[in-house]
Coordinates of C-alpha atoms and ligand atoms in Angstrom, one line a residue:
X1 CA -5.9 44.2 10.4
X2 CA -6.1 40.9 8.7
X3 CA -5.1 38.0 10.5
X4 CA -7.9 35.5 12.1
X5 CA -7.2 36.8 15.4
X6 CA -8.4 40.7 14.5
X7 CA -11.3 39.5 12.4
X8 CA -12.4 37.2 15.5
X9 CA -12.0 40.4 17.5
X10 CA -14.0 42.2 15.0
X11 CA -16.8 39.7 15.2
X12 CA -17.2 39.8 18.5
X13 CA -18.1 43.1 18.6
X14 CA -21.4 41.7 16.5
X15 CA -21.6 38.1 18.7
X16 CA -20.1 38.5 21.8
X17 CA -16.8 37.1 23.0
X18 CA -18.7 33.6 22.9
X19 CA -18.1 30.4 21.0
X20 CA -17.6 31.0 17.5
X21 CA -16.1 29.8 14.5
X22 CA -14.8 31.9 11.1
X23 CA -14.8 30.6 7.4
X24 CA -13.7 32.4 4.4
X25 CA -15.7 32.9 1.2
X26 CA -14.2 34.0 -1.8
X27 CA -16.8 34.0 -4.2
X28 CA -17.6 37.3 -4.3
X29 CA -15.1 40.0 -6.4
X30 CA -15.7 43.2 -4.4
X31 CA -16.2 43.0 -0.7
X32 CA -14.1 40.1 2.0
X33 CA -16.9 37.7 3.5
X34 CA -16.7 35.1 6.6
X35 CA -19.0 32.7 7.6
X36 CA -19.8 32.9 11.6
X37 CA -20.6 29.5 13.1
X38 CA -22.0 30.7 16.6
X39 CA -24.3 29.2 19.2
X40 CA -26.5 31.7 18.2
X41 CA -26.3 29.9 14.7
X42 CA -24.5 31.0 11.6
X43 CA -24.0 34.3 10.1
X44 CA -22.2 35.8 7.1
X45 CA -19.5 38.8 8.6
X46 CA -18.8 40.9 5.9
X47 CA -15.8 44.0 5.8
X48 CA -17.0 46.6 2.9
X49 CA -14.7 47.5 0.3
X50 CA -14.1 51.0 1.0
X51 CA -12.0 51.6 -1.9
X52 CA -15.5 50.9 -3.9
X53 CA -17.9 52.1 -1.7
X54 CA -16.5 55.0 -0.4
X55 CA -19.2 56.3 2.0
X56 CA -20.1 53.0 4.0
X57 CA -21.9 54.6 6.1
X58 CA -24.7 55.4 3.1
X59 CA -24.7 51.9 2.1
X60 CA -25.8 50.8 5.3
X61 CA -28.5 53.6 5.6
X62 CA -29.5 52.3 2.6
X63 CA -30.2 48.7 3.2
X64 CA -31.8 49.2 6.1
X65 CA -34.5 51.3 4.4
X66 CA -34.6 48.6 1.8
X67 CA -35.0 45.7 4.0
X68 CA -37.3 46.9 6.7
X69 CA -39.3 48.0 3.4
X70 CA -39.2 44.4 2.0
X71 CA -39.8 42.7 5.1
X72 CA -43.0 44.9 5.7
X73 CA -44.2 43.4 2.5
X74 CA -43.4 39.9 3.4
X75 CA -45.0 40.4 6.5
X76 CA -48.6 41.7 4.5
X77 CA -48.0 38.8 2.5
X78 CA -48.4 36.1 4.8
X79 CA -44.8 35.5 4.0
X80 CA -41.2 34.7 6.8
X81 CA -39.6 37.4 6.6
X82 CA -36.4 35.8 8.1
X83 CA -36.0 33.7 4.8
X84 CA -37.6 36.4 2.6
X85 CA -35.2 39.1 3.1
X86 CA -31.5 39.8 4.6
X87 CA -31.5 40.8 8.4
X88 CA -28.5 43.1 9.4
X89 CA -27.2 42.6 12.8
X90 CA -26.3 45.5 15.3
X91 CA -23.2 45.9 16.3
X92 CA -22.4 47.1 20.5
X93 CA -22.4 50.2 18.9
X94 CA -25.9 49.9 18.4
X95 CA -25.6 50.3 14.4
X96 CA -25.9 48.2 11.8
X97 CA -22.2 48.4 10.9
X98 CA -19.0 48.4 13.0
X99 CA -15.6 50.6 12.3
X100 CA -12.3 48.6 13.4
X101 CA -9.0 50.5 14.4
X102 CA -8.2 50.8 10.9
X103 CA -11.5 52.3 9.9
X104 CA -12.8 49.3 7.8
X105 CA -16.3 48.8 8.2
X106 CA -17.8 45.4 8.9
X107 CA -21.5 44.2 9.4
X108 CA -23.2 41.1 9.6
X109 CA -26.4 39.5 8.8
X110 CA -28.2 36.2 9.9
X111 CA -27.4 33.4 7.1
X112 CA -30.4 32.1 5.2
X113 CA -30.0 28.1 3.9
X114 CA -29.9 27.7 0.6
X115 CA -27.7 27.5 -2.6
X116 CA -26.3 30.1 -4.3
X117 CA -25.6 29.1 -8.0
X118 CA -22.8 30.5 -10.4
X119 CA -23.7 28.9 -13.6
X120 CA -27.0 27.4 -14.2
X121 CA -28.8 25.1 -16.9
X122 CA -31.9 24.9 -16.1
X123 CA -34.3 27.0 -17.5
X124 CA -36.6 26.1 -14.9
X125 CA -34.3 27.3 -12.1
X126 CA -33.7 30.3 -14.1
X127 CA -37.2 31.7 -14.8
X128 CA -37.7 31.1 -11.0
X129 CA -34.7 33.6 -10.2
X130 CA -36.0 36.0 -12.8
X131 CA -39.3 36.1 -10.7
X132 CA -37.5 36.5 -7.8
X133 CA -35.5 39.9 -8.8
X134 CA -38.9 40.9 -10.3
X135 CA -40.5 40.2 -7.4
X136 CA -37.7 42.0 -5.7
X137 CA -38.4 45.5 -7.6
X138 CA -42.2 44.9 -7.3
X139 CA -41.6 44.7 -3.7
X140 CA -39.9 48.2 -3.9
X141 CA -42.0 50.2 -6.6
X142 CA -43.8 52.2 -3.7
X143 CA -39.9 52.9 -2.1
X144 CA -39.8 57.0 -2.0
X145 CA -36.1 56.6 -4.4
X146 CA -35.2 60.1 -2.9
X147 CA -34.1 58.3 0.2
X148 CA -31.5 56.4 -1.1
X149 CA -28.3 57.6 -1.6
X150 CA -26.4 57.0 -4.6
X151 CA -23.6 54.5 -3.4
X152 CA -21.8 54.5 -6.3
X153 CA -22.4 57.6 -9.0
X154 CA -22.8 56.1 -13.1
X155 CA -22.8 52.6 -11.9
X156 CA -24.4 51.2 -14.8
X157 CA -23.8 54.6 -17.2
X158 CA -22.6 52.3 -19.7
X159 CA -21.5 55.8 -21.6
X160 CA -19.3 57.0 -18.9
X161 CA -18.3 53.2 -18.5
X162 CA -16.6 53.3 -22.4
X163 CA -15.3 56.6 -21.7
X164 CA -13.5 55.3 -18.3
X165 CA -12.1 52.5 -20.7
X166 CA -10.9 55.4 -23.1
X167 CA -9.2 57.2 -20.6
X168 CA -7.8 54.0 -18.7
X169 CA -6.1 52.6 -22.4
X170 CA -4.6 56.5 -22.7
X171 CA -3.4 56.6 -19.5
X172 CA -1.8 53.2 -19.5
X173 CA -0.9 52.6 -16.0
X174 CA 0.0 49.0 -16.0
X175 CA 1.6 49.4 -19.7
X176 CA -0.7 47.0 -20.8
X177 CA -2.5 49.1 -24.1
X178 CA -0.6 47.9 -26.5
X179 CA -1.5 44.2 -26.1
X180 CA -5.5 44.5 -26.4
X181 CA -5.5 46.8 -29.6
X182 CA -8.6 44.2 -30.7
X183 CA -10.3 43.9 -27.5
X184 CA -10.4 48.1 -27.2
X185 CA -11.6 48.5 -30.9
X186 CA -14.5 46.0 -30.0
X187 CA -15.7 48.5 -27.6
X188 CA -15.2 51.0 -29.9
X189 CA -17.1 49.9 -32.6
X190 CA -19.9 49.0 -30.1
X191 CA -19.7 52.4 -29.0
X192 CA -20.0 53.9 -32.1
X193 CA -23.1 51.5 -33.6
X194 CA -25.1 52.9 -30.0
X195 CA -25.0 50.2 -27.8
X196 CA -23.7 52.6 -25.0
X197 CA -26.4 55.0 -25.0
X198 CA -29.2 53.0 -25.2
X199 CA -30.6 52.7 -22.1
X200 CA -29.6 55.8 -20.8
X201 CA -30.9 57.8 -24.4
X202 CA -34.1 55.9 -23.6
X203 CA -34.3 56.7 -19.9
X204 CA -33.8 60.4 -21.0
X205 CA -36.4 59.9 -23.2
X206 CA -38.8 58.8 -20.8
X207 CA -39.6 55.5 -22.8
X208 CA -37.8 53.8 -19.9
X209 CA -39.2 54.3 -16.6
X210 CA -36.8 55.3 -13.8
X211 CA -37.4 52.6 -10.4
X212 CA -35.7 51.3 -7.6
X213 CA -33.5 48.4 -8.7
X214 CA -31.2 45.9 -7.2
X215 CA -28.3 46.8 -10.2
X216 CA -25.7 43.5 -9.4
X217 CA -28.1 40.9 -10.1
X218 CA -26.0 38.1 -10.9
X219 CA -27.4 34.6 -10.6
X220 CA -25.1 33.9 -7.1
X221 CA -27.0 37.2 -5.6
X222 CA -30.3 34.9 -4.9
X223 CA -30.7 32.6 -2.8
X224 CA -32.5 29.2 -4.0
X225 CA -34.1 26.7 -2.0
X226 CA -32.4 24.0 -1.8
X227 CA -35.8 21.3 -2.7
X228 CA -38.5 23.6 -4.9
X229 CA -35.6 25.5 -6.4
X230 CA -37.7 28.6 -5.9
X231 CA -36.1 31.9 -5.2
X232 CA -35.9 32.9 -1.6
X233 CA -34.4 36.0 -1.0
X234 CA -32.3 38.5 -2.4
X235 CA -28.9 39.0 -1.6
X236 CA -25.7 41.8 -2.0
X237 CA -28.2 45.1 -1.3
X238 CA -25.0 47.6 -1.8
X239 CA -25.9 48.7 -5.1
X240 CA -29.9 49.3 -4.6
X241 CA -30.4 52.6 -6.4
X242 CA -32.5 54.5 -8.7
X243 CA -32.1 52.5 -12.0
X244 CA -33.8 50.9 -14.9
X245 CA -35.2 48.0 -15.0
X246 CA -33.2 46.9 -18.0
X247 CA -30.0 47.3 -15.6
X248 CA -31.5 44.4 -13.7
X249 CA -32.1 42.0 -16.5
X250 CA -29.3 42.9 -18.8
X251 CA -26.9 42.1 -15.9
X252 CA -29.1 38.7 -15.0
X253 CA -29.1 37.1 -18.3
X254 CA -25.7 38.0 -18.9
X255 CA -24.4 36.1 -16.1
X256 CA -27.6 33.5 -16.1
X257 CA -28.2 32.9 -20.0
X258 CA -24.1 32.2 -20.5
X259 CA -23.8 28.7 -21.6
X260 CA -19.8 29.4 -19.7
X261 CA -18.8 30.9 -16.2
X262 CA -17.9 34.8 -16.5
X263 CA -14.3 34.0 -16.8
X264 CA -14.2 30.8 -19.0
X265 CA -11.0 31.2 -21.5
X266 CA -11.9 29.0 -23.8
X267 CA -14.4 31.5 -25.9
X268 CA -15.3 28.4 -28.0
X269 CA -17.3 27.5 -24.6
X270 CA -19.1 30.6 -24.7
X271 CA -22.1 31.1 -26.0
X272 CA -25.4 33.2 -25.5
X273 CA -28.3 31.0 -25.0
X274 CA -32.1 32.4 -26.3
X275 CA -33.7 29.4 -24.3
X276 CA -32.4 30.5 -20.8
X277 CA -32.8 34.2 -21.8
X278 CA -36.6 33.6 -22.7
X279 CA -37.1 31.4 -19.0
X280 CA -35.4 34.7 -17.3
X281 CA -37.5 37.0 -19.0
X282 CA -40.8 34.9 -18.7
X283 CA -40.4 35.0 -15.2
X284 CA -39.2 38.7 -14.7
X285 CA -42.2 40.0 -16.2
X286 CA -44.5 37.7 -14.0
X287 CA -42.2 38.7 -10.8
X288 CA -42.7 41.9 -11.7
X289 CA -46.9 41.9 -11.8
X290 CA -47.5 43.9 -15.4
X291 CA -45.3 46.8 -14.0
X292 CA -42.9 46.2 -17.2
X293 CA -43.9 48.2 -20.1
X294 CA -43.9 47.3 -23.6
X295 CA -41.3 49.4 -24.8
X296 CA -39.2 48.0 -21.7
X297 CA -40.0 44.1 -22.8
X298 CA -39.0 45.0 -26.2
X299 CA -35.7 46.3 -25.1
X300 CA -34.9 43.2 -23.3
X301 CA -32.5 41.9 -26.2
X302 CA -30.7 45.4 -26.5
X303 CA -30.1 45.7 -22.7
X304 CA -28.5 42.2 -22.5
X305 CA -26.0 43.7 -25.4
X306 CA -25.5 46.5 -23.4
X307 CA -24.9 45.3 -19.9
X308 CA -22.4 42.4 -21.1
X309 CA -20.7 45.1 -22.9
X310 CA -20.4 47.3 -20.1
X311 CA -19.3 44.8 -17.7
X312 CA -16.4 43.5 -20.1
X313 CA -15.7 47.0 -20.6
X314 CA -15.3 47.5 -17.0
X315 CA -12.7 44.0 -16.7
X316 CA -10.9 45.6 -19.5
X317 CA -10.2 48.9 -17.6
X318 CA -9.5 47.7 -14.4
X319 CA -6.6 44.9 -16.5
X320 CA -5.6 48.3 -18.0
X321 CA -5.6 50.5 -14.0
X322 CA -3.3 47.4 -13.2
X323 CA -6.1 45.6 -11.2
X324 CA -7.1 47.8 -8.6
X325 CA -10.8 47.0 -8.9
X326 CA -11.8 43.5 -9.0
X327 CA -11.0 40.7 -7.0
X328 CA -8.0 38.2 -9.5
X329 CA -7.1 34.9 -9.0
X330 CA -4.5 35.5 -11.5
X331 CA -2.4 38.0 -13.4
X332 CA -4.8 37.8 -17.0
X333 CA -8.0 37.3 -14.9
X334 CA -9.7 40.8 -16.0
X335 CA -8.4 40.5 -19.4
X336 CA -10.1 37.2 -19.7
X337 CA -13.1 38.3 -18.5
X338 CA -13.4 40.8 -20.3
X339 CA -12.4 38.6 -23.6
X340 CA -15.3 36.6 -21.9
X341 CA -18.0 39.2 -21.9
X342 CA -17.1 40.3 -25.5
X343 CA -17.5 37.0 -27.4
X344 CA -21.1 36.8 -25.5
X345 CA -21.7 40.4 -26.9
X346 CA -21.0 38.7 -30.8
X347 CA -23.4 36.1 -29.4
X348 CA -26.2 38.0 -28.6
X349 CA -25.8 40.1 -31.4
X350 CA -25.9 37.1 -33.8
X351 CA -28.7 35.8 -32.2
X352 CA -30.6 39.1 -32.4
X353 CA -34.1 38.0 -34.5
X354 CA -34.5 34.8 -32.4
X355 CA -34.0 37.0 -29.4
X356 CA -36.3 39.5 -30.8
X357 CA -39.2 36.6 -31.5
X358 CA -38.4 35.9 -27.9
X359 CA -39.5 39.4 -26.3
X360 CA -42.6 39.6 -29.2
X361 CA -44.2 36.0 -28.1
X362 CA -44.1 37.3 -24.4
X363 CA -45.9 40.4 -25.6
X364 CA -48.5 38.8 -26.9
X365 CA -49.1 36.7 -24.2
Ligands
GN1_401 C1 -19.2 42.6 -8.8 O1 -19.9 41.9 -5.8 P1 -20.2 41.0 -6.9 O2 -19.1 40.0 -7.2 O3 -21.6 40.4 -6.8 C2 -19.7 44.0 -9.2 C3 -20.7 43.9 -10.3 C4 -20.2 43.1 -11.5 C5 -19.7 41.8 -11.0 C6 -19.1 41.0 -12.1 C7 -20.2 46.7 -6.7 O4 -20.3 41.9 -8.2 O5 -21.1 45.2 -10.7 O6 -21.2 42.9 -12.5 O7 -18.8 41.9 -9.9 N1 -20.1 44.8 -8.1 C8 -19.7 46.0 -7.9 O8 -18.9 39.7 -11.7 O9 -19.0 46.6 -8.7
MG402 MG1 -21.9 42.5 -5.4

């Protein structure tokens, strides 16, 4: 079921069989999203990728726990909850989801003005988004973590990430090994100098707490407002799970603090830039109301290694599975994402005493 019509069929089981208009966005690389123009107002309609998420369902259960959460502390605050926080429609099922003919799952929520950003320059803009997603955690530090479900298992187990890469080069579905000898035995030297295990060796440890955290939080999951630039709300809630909080800001500065867009060829362009990650991580720590601990603020540098590295390791596989994984606009897309992601590991590691000056001023603060 793809065509207009079914999807408008699908929608009305959220809206009604009223007046209502359908607009594609691709921007997004996992899950298929509309924009609803109704009378109502406008809505985003969105079909879950079930070949990711695999138990919809949980997903769901999830973010409603999350968001009635949030919005209960936007309420206490004095704050709108209807800009602060997403707001999942029911279907005329009477749940937050609906299952077409085909079993896809679709849900909606109500669509909260602003801009969404996929590069940024402004280290204004971006201190103001790191507040947000600290905010966002803050918001969900009292959240019993035992109630969420793990929607997907070693999401950001950067370990089981390389090994998944390992297997995915020896397997060699797509025949496409051979031609990224280099790009592999980047990883593998990575792997081998620790940058894998070190958030996991230091959650084990206990020098890295365990919280709730938003794990996908990528610049164009927060919504801006459009004047002040401040951080509304929070988007994309499917990955919300028990995590560090290093998950959250390696993943933001590596997308954020990028001087290129995640899939820029020209590696010349791309470059890893200490000013944007200090405004991220200035206002991460604020968002985030002294619940970041030293040893956490000092890791900052390390996790941005080790996210960027995981996420090009993940392009990499999915290039070598024969693209099963991410959304491509083209044939080489993963591969040059992944090259991507890789030439901003180099530049963070080069950059790594200015980066470390960086965490130590905002310790002594
Ligand atoms: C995916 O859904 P989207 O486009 O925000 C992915 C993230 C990656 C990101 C890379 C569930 O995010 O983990 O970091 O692409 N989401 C999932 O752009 O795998
Ligand atoms: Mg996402």
């Amino acid at each position: 079921m793809n065509g207009t019509s079914a999807i408008r069929e699908t929608a009305a089981h959220f809206f009604g069989d009223g007046n209502f208009t359908l607009e594609e966005n691709r921007s997004g690389h996992i899950n298929s999203t509309y924009f609803v123009n109704s009378e109502g107002g406008r809505f985003v309609l969105q079909r879950i990728n079930k070949s990711v998420f695999t138990r919809p369902e949980e997903v769901m259960a999830n973010i409603a726990a999350v968001t009635s959460h949030i919005k209960d502390k936007l309420i206490e605050e004095g704050k709108d909850p209807a800009r602060g926080v997403l707001d999942f429609l029911d279907s005329d099922t009477g749940e937050n989801f609906f299952v077409d003919g085909d079993g896809e799952y679709w849900r909606a929520y109500r669509y909260i003005d602003g801009v969404c950003l996929n590069t940024c320059d402004s280290p204004e803009v971006f201190s103001r988004a790191g507040k947000a997603f600290g905010r966002f955690q803050s918001y969900l530090s009292d959240f019993d973590a035992t109630r969420l479900f793990e929607t997907i298992k070693d999401f950001h187990n950067t370990e089981k990430r390389f090994s998944d890469l390992v297997k995915a080069a020896t397997e060699d579905k797509a025949g496409r090994a051979a031609s990224v000898r280099n790009e592999l035995n980047f990883a593998i030297t990575r792997y081998e100098h620790g940058t894998c295990s070190f958030i996991s060796n230091g959650i084990a440890s206990g020098a890295f707490k365990l919280r709730v955290t938003h794990n996908d939080t990528k610049l164009n999951n927060i919504i801006l407002d459009r004047e002040s630039g401040e951080g509304i709300c929070v988007i994309d809630l499917d990955t919300v799970m028990p995590g560090s909080l290093l998950y959250d800001f390696g993943d933001a500065v590596r997308f954020g603090a990028s001087s290129a867009a995640e899939d820029e060829r020209e590696l010349a362009k791309v470059r890893f830039v200490p000013e944007m990650f200090a405004s991220f991580a200035e206002g991460f720590v604020r968002g985030l109301s002294g619940a970041a601990t030293k040893e956490e603020i000092s890791a900052f540098p390390r996790a941005a290694a080790t996210i960027t590295l995981e996420t090009g390791m993940r392009f990499l596989t999915d290039y070598l599975s024969g693209d099963t994984y991410f959304r491509i606009g083209y044939p080489e897309h993963n591969l040059d994402r992944a090259r991507n992601q890789f030439r901003l590991v180099e530049s963070i590691e080069e950059q790594s005493d200015v980066l470390d000056l960086i965490t130590k001023r905002l310790l002594n603060e």
